PDB file of C-alpha atoms in Angstrom:
ATOM      1  CA  MET D   1      11.178  -2.404  11.002  1.00  0.00           C
ATOM      2  CA  ASN D   2      10.510  -6.144  10.820  1.00  0.00           C
ATOM      3  CA  ILE D   3      12.681  -6.418   7.734  1.00  0.00           C
ATOM      4  CA  ILE D   4      15.250  -3.981   6.288  1.00  0.00           C
ATOM      5  CA  LEU D   5      14.797  -3.507   2.546  1.00  0.00           C
ATOM      6  CA  PHE D   6      17.325  -2.587  -0.139  1.00  0.00           C
ATOM      7  CA  SER D   7      17.007  -1.999  -3.873  1.00  0.00           C
ATOM      8  CA  GLU D   8      19.815  -4.514  -4.468  1.00  0.00           C
ATOM      9  CA  LYS D   9      21.998  -6.868  -2.448  1.00  0.00           C
ATOM     10  CA  PRO D  10      24.057  -4.624  -0.107  1.00  0.00           C
ATOM     11  CA  SER D  11      27.724  -4.862   0.768  1.00  0.00           C
ATOM     12  CA  LEU D  12      28.130  -1.459   2.460  1.00  0.00           C
ATOM     13  CA  ILE D  13      25.487   0.540   4.343  1.00  0.00           C
ATOM     14  CA  PRO D  14      26.743   4.130   4.878  1.00  0.00           C
ATOM     15  CA  LEU D  15      26.541   5.396   8.451  1.00  0.00           C
ATOM     16  CA  GLU D  16      24.299   8.316   7.409  1.00  0.00           C
ATOM     17  CA  ASP D  17      21.757   5.871   5.955  1.00  0.00           C
ATOM     18  CA  GLU D  18      18.650   5.591   8.169  1.00  0.00           C
ATOM     19  CA  ARG D  19      18.912   1.821   7.916  1.00  0.00           C
ATOM     20  CA  ALA D  20      22.419   1.917   9.378  1.00  0.00           C
ATOM     21  CA  LYS D  21      21.185   4.107  12.227  1.00  0.00           C
ATOM     22  CA  HIS D  22      18.425   1.593  12.895  1.00  0.00           C
ATOM     23  CA  ILE D  23      20.844  -1.327  12.892  1.00  0.00           C
ATOM     24  CA  LEU D  24      23.246   0.358  15.294  1.00  0.00           C
ATOM     25  CA  SER D  25      20.977   2.430  17.539  1.00  0.00           C
ATOM     26  CA  VAL D  26      17.730   0.451  17.651  1.00  0.00           C
ATOM     27  CA  LEU D  27      18.784  -3.138  17.035  1.00  0.00           C
ATOM     28  CA  ARG D  28      22.142  -2.494  18.733  1.00  0.00           C
ATOM     29  CA  LEU D  29      23.932  -4.986  16.508  1.00  0.00           C
ATOM     30  CA  LYS D  30      27.684  -5.377  16.303  1.00  0.00           C
ATOM     31  CA  VAL D  31      30.310  -7.219  14.254  1.00  0.00           C
ATOM     32  CA  GLY D  32      29.366 -10.872  13.857  1.00  0.00           C
ATOM     33  CA  ASP D  33      25.638 -10.286  14.319  1.00  0.00           C
ATOM     34  CA  SER D  34      23.058 -10.918  11.584  1.00  0.00           C
ATOM     35  CA  PHE D  35      19.785  -9.228  10.663  1.00  0.00           C
ATOM     36  CA  LYS D  36      16.797  -9.957   8.433  1.00  0.00           C
ATOM     37  CA  ALA D  37      16.740  -7.995   5.197  1.00  0.00           C
ATOM     38  CA  GLY D  38      15.382  -8.233   1.683  1.00  0.00           C
ATOM     39  CA  ILE D  39      15.494  -6.885  -1.854  1.00  0.00           C
ATOM     40  CA  ILE D  40      12.461  -4.776  -2.811  1.00  0.00           C
ATOM     41  CA  ASN D  41       9.986  -6.888  -4.813  1.00  0.00           C
ATOM     42  CA  SER D  42      12.296  -9.866  -4.543  1.00  0.00           C
ATOM     43  CA  SER D  43      13.951 -12.234  -2.103  1.00  0.00           C
ATOM     44  CA  ALA D  44      14.827 -12.302   1.573  1.00  0.00           C
ATOM     45  CA  LEU D  45      18.407 -11.653   2.654  1.00  0.00           C
ATOM     46  CA  LYS D  46      20.336 -12.822   5.665  1.00  0.00           C
ATOM     47  CA  CYS D  47      22.915 -10.110   6.305  1.00  0.00           C
ATOM     48  CA  LYS D  48      25.929 -10.676   8.537  1.00  0.00           C
ATOM     49  CA  ILE D  49      27.921  -7.692   9.795  1.00  0.00           C
ATOM     50  CA  ASP D  50      31.589  -8.192   8.861  1.00  0.00           C
ATOM     51  CA  CYS D  51      32.985  -4.810   9.830  1.00  0.00           C
ATOM     52  CA  ILE D  52      31.936  -1.361  11.035  1.00  0.00           C
ATOM     53  CA  ASP D  53      34.196   1.586  10.197  1.00  0.00           C
ATOM     54  CA  ASP D  54      33.956   5.252   9.245  1.00  0.00           C
ATOM     55  CA  LYS D  55      32.578   4.274   5.816  1.00  0.00           C
ATOM     56  CA  GLY D  56      29.659   2.344   7.251  1.00  0.00           C
ATOM     57  CA  ILE D  57      28.476  -1.169   7.973  1.00  0.00           C
ATOM     58  CA  HIS D  58      30.087  -3.828   5.789  1.00  0.00           C
ATOM     59  CA  VAL D  59      27.871  -6.879   5.341  1.00  0.00           C
ATOM     60  CA  THR D  60      27.748 -10.229   3.617  1.00  0.00           C
ATOM     61  CA  ALA D  61      24.260 -10.950   2.268  1.00  0.00           C
ATOM     62  CA  GLU D  62      22.852 -14.363   1.394  1.00  0.00           C
ATOM     63  CA  GLU D  63      19.624 -14.600  -0.628  1.00  0.00           C
ATOM     64  CA  GLY D  64      16.719 -16.697   0.631  1.00  0.00           C
ATOM     65  CA  GLU D  65      13.033 -17.209  -0.156  1.00  0.00           C
ATOM     66  CA  ASP D  66      10.936 -14.886  -2.305  1.00  0.00           C
ATOM     67  CA  LEU D  67       9.110 -12.379  -0.085  1.00  0.00           C
ATOM     68  CA  SER D  68       7.420 -10.298  -2.798  1.00  0.00           C
ATOM     69  CA  GLU D  69       3.973 -11.939  -2.808  1.00  0.00           C
ATOM     70  CA  LEU D  70       0.976  -9.587  -2.613  1.00  0.00           C
ATOM     71  CA  TYR D  71      -2.754 -10.320  -2.461  1.00  0.00           C
ATOM     72  CA  PRO D  72      -4.973 -10.083  -5.589  1.00  0.00           C
ATOM     73  CA  ILE D  73      -6.641  -6.943  -4.269  1.00  0.00           C
ATOM     74  CA  THR D  74      -6.719  -3.580  -6.030  1.00  0.00           C
ATOM     75  CA  LEU D  75      -7.733  -0.304  -4.389  1.00  0.00           C
ATOM     76  CA  LEU D  76      -9.544   2.152  -6.637  1.00  0.00           C
ATOM     77  CA  LEU D  77      -9.033   5.043  -4.269  1.00  0.00           C
ATOM     78  CA  ALA D  78     -10.122   8.661  -4.438  1.00  0.00           C
ATOM     79  CA  GLU D  79      -7.296  11.107  -3.752  1.00  0.00           C
ATOM     80  CA  VAL D  80      -7.395  12.679  -0.287  1.00  0.00           C
ATOM     81  CA  ARG D  81      -5.209  15.102   1.646  1.00  0.00           C
ATOM     82  CA  PRO D  82      -1.511  14.158   1.552  1.00  0.00           C
ATOM     83  CA  ILE D  83      -1.368  13.766   5.342  1.00  0.00           C
ATOM     84  CA  SER D  84      -4.070  11.086   5.095  1.00  0.00           C
ATOM     85  CA  MET D  85      -2.599   9.527   1.963  1.00  0.00           C
ATOM     86  CA  ARG D  86       0.682   8.925   3.768  1.00  0.00           C
ATOM     87  CA  ARG D  87      -1.118   6.734   6.284  1.00  0.00           C
ATOM     88  CA  ILE D  88      -3.184   5.012   3.609  1.00  0.00           C
ATOM     89  CA  LEU D  89      -0.219   4.064   1.428  1.00  0.00           C
ATOM     90  CA  ARG D  90       1.782   2.761   4.371  1.00  0.00           C
ATOM     91  CA  GLU D  91      -1.075   0.616   5.686  1.00  0.00           C
ATOM     92  CA  ALA D  92      -2.208  -0.623   2.260  1.00  0.00           C
ATOM     93  CA  VAL D  93       1.265  -1.932   1.466  1.00  0.00           C
ATOM     94  CA  SER D  94       1.629  -3.374   4.952  1.00  0.00           C
ATOM     95  CA  LEU D  95      -1.618  -5.302   4.414  1.00  0.00           C
ATOM     96  CA  GLY D  96      -0.387  -6.663   1.082  1.00  0.00           C
ATOM     97  CA  VAL D  97      -2.531  -4.856  -1.518  1.00  0.00           C
ATOM     98  CA  GLY D  98      -1.392  -5.697  -5.053  1.00  0.00           C
ATOM     99  CA  LYS D  99      -2.389  -2.480  -6.857  1.00  0.00           C
ATOM    100  CA  ILE D 100      -3.462   1.035  -5.934  1.00  0.00           C
ATOM    101  CA  MET D 101      -5.333   3.188  -8.476  1.00  0.00           C
ATOM    102  CA  LEU D 102      -5.362   6.817  -7.296  1.00  0.00           C
ATOM    103  CA  VAL D 103      -8.248   8.787  -8.768  1.00  0.00           C
ATOM    104  CA  ILE D 104      -9.274  12.437  -8.761  1.00  0.00           C
ATOM    105  CA  SER D 105     -12.951  12.179  -7.836  1.00  0.00           C
ATOM    106  CA  ASP D 106     -15.689  14.631  -8.785  1.00  0.00           C
ATOM    107  CA  LEU D 107     -15.676  16.130  -5.277  1.00  0.00           C
ATOM    108  CA  GLY D 108     -11.928  15.828  -4.722  1.00  0.00           C
ATOM    109  CA  GLU D 109      -9.362  18.611  -4.849  1.00  0.00           C
ATOM    110  CA  LYS D 110      -7.634  18.612  -8.227  1.00  0.00           C
ATOM    111  CA  SER D 111      -4.441  19.848  -6.570  1.00  0.00           C
ATOM    112  CA  TYR D 112      -3.996  16.600  -4.661  1.00  0.00           C
ATOM    113  CA  SER D 113      -2.484  14.890  -7.692  1.00  0.00           C
ATOM    114  CA  ASP D 114       0.258  17.560  -7.798  1.00  0.00           C
ATOM    115  CA  ALA D 115       1.153  17.211  -4.124  1.00  0.00           C
ATOM    116  CA  THR D 116       4.808  17.124  -3.096  1.00  0.00           C
ATOM    117  CA  ILE D 117       4.376  13.576  -1.797  1.00  0.00           C
ATOM    118  CA  TYR D 118       4.150  12.429  -5.434  1.00  0.00           C
ATOM    119  CA  LYS D 119       6.428  14.931  -7.176  1.00  0.00           C
ATOM    120  CA  SER D 120       9.299  14.292  -4.753  1.00  0.00           C
ATOM    121  CA  GLY D 121       8.854  10.532  -4.809  1.00  0.00           C
ATOM    122  CA  GLU D 122       8.168  10.521  -1.058  1.00  0.00           C
ATOM    123  CA  TYR D 123       5.217   8.176  -1.552  1.00  0.00           C
ATOM    124  CA  LYS D 124       7.610   5.415  -2.643  1.00  0.00           C
ATOM    125  CA  ASN D 125       9.576   5.713   0.613  1.00  0.00           C
ATOM    126  CA  ILE D 126       6.317   5.583   2.571  1.00  0.00           C
ATOM    127  CA  MET D 127       5.388   2.368   0.774  1.00  0.00           C
ATOM    128  CA  ILE D 128       8.792   0.868   1.527  1.00  0.00           C
ATOM    129  CA  ASP D 129       8.219   1.713   5.184  1.00  0.00           C
ATOM    130  CA  GLY D 130       4.915  -0.162   5.025  1.00  0.00           C
ATOM    131  CA  ALA D 131       6.582  -3.192   3.471  1.00  0.00           C
ATOM    132  CA  MET D 132       9.317  -3.196   6.130  1.00  0.00           C
ATOM    133  CA  GLN D 133       6.645  -3.160   8.814  1.00  0.00           C
ATOM    134  CA  SER D 134       4.989  -6.207   7.217  1.00  0.00           C
ATOM    135  CA  GLY D 135       8.150  -8.301   7.021  1.00  0.00           C
ATOM    136  CA  PHE D 136       7.680  -8.728   3.260  1.00  0.00           C
ATOM    137  CA  SER D 137       9.382  -7.091   0.276  1.00  0.00           C
ATOM    138  CA  GLY D 138       6.511  -6.536  -2.174  1.00  0.00           C
ATOM    139  CA  LEU D 139       5.384  -2.998  -3.018  1.00  0.00           C
ATOM    140  CA  SER D 140       1.948  -2.265  -4.443  1.00  0.00           C
ATOM    141  CA  GLU D 141       1.824  -1.086  -8.063  1.00  0.00           C
ATOM    142  CA  VAL D 142       0.585   2.539  -8.094  1.00  0.00           C
ATOM    143  CA  SER D 143      -1.117   4.295 -11.005  1.00  0.00           C
ATOM    144  CA  PHE D 144      -2.746   7.717 -11.304  1.00  0.00           C
ATOM    145  CA  TYR D 145      -6.010   8.736 -13.021  1.00  0.00           C
ATOM    146  CA  SER D 146      -7.716  12.038 -13.724  1.00  0.00           C
ATOM    147  CA  SER D 147     -11.218  10.665 -13.088  1.00  0.00           C
ATOM    148  CA  VAL D 148     -13.221   7.554 -12.277  1.00  0.00           C
ATOM    149  CA  ASP D 149     -14.096   7.338 -15.982  1.00  0.00           C
ATOM    150  CA  ASP D 150     -10.408   7.151 -16.830  1.00  0.00           C
ATOM    151  CA  ALA D 151      -9.646   4.565 -14.148  1.00  0.00           C
ATOM    152  CA  LEU D 152     -12.462   2.216 -15.142  1.00  0.00           C
ATOM    153  CA  LYS D 153     -10.773   1.606 -18.485  1.00  0.00           C
ATOM    154  CA  ASP D 154      -8.038  -0.279 -16.609  1.00  0.00           C
ATOM    155  CA  VAL D 155     -10.240  -2.285 -14.246  1.00  0.00           C
ATOM    156  CA  LYS D 156      -9.925  -5.971 -15.160  1.00  0.00           C
ATOM    157  CA  GLU D 157     -10.600  -7.605 -11.787  1.00  0.00           C
ATOM    158  CA  ASP D 158     -13.121 -10.436 -11.373  1.00  0.00           C
ATOM    159  CA  ASN D 159     -14.851  -8.981  -8.295  1.00  0.00           C
ATOM    160  CA  ARG D 160     -15.764  -5.282  -8.438  1.00  0.00           C
ATOM    161  CA  ILE D 161     -16.948  -3.775  -5.186  1.00  0.00           C
ATOM    162  CA  LEU D 162     -18.157  -0.244  -4.503  1.00  0.00           C
ATOM    163  CA  LEU D 163     -17.811   0.618  -0.810  1.00  0.00           C
ATOM    164  CA  ASP D 164     -20.623   3.093  -0.287  1.00  0.00           C
ATOM    165  CA  ASN D 165     -23.193   3.660   2.458  1.00  0.00           C
ATOM    166  CA  VAL D 166     -25.644   5.491   0.185  1.00  0.00           C
ATOM    167  CA  VAL D 167     -26.689   2.726  -2.218  1.00  0.00           C
ATOM    168  CA  ALA D 168     -25.347  -0.400  -0.525  1.00  0.00           C
ATOM    169  CA  LYS D 169     -27.483  -2.800   1.517  1.00  0.00           C
ATOM    170  CA  GLY D 170     -25.315  -5.882   2.040  1.00  0.00           C
ATOM    171  CA  HIS D 171     -22.116  -6.072   4.070  1.00  0.00           C
ATOM    172  CA  LEU D 172     -18.705  -6.755   2.530  1.00  0.00           C
ATOM    173  CA  SER D 173     -18.294  -9.597   5.016  1.00  0.00           C
ATOM    174  CA  SER D 174     -21.038 -11.536   3.175  1.00  0.00           C
ATOM    175  CA  PHE D 175     -19.100 -11.606  -0.120  1.00  0.00           C
ATOM    176  CA  THR D 176     -17.018 -14.545  -1.322  1.00  0.00           C
ATOM    177  CA  LEU D 177     -14.041 -13.308  -3.317  1.00  0.00           C
ATOM    178  CA  LYS D 178     -12.675 -15.796  -5.817  1.00  0.00           C
ATOM    179  CA  GLY D 179      -9.987 -14.500  -8.139  1.00  0.00           C
ATOM    180  CA  SER D 180      -8.930 -10.839  -8.200  1.00  0.00           C
ATOM    181  CA  SER D 181     -10.894  -8.030  -6.555  1.00  0.00           C
ATOM    182  CA  VAL D 182     -11.076  -4.240  -6.765  1.00  0.00           C
ATOM    183  CA  LEU D 183     -12.388  -2.157  -3.864  1.00  0.00           C
ATOM    184  CA  ALA D 184     -13.595   1.356  -4.732  1.00  0.00           C
ATOM    185  CA  ILE D 185     -13.297   3.745  -1.792  1.00  0.00           C
ATOM    186  CA  GLY D 186     -14.328   7.368  -2.088  1.00  0.00           C
ATOM    187  CA  PRO D 187     -13.063  10.668  -0.640  1.00  0.00           C
ATOM    188  CA  GLU D 188     -14.171  12.285   2.618  1.00  0.00           C
ATOM    189  CA  ARG D 189     -17.157  13.855   0.832  1.00  0.00           C
ATOM    190  CA  GLY D 190     -18.112  10.577  -0.819  1.00  0.00           C
ATOM    191  CA  TRP D 191     -18.725   9.547  -4.411  1.00  0.00           C
ATOM    192  CA  THR D 192     -21.178  11.574  -6.508  1.00  0.00           C
ATOM    193  CA  ASP D 193     -24.327  10.032  -7.968  1.00  0.00           C
ATOM    194  CA  ARG D 194     -22.650  10.225 -11.373  1.00  0.00           C
ATOM    195  CA  GLU D 195     -19.663   8.213 -10.164  1.00  0.00           C
ATOM    196  CA  ARG D 196     -21.864   5.674  -8.392  1.00  0.00           C
ATOM    197  CA  SER D 197     -23.964   5.143 -11.525  1.00  0.00           C
ATOM    198  CA  LEU D 198     -20.845   4.831 -13.651  1.00  0.00           C
ATOM    199  CA  MET D 199     -19.311   2.166 -11.428  1.00  0.00           C
ATOM    200  CA  LEU D 200     -22.574   0.247 -11.055  1.00  0.00           C
ATOM    201  CA  SER D 201     -22.971   0.180 -14.842  1.00  0.00           C
ATOM    202  CA  ASN D 202     -19.437  -1.235 -15.050  1.00  0.00           C
ATOM    203  CA  GLY D 203     -20.156  -4.273 -12.932  1.00  0.00           C
ATOM    204  CA  PHE D 204     -19.459  -2.938  -9.432  1.00  0.00           C
ATOM    205  CA  LYS D 205     -21.566  -4.322  -6.593  1.00  0.00           C
ATOM    206  CA  PRO D 206     -22.256  -1.981  -3.657  1.00  0.00           C
ATOM    207  CA  ALA D 207     -21.208  -3.073  -0.176  1.00  0.00           C
ATOM    208  CA  LEU D 208     -21.185  -1.732   3.365  1.00  0.00           C
ATOM    209  CA  LEU D 209     -18.548  -1.745   6.076  1.00  0.00           C
ATOM    210  CA  GLY D 210     -21.194  -0.827   8.646  1.00  0.00           C
ATOM    211  CA  LYS D 211     -23.687   1.929   9.375  1.00  0.00           C
ATOM    212  CA  ARG D 212     -21.130   4.566  10.317  1.00  0.00           C
ATOM    213  CA  ILE D 213     -19.479   7.021   7.940  1.00  0.00           C
ATOM    214  CA  LEU D 214     -15.726   6.416   8.060  1.00  0.00           C
ATOM    215  CA  ARG D 215     -12.718   8.507   7.178  1.00  0.00           C
ATOM    216  CA  THR D 216     -11.158   7.337   3.935  1.00  0.00           C
ATOM    217  CA  GLU D 217      -8.035   6.106   5.733  1.00  0.00           C
ATOM    218  CA  THR D 218     -10.153   4.122   8.204  1.00  0.00           C
ATOM    219  CA  ALA D 219     -12.322   2.692   5.428  1.00  0.00           C
ATOM    220  CA  VAL D 220      -9.239   1.517   3.533  1.00  0.00           C
ATOM    221  CA  VAL D 221      -7.860  -0.503   6.446  1.00  0.00           C
ATOM    222  CA  ALA D 222     -11.296  -1.884   7.340  1.00  0.00           C
ATOM    223  CA  ALA D 223     -12.158  -2.845   3.744  1.00  0.00           C
ATOM    224  CA  ILE D 224      -8.849  -4.574   3.065  1.00  0.00           C
ATOM    225  CA  SER D 225      -9.019  -6.435   6.367  1.00  0.00           C
ATOM    226  CA  VAL D 226     -12.550  -7.703   5.698  1.00  0.00           C
ATOM    227  CA  ALA D 227     -11.748  -8.558   2.065  1.00  0.00           C
ATOM    228  CA  LEU D 228      -8.745 -10.660   3.137  1.00  0.00           C
ATOM    229  CA  THR D 229     -11.050 -12.828   5.242  1.00  0.00           C
ATOM    230  CA  ARG D 230     -13.319 -13.393   2.216  1.00  0.00           C
ATOM    231  CA  ILE D 231     -10.662 -14.455  -0.290  1.00  0.00           C
ATOM    232  CA  GLU D 232     -10.779 -18.099  -1.312  1.00  0.00           C
ATOM    233  CA  ASP D 233      -7.435 -19.923  -1.617  1.00  0.00           C
ATOM    234  CA  LYS D 234      -5.437 -16.968  -0.303  1.00  0.00           C
TER     235      LYS D 234
END
């Protein structure tokens, strides 16, 4: 953790809380020490440990600068196996993606949208973990769609990019991204011709990350990383 996040300004962190365990066992802090914290989607906090007792860690928290800023990048992402989605969500938030649109693709498993990771709310904790790794407090906005057709109704971004090694010729690194951008990344089995045609007819431009076929989780990190280097005035 490069920052410890809370939903609101803390005064007591119970000993059974994973954050308290991190403070005491990993950071090895004691009374009088301070640590970097923040409020989710809000400001930084400087927390000073006032007391440690059987109730937990008592702290005084002072608010600082806003740490919630995210980049104007949206992922239009085909649903994949939950084990892969855990990695994707953590890394996407860590990299500062503003929005994530999760889509059931034509070749995707319909059951993915009903996975425990979503029903239990686990995905939110994974995203918080990604934000804490980044040292910032902003969490990507997540929305769910039953198909690409459904998702396209909500696409408003200025730059629309289809990451695909079937129809694309030019590399993402050659793009200049001014304003907001959406990156469409397919499932392990790829987009169907129907989905490609649909996105192309809705203003998406095809782009490559290279000649190799990548896992979805690898493509996400690579695409975001390249896109961040192409954003003007970021």
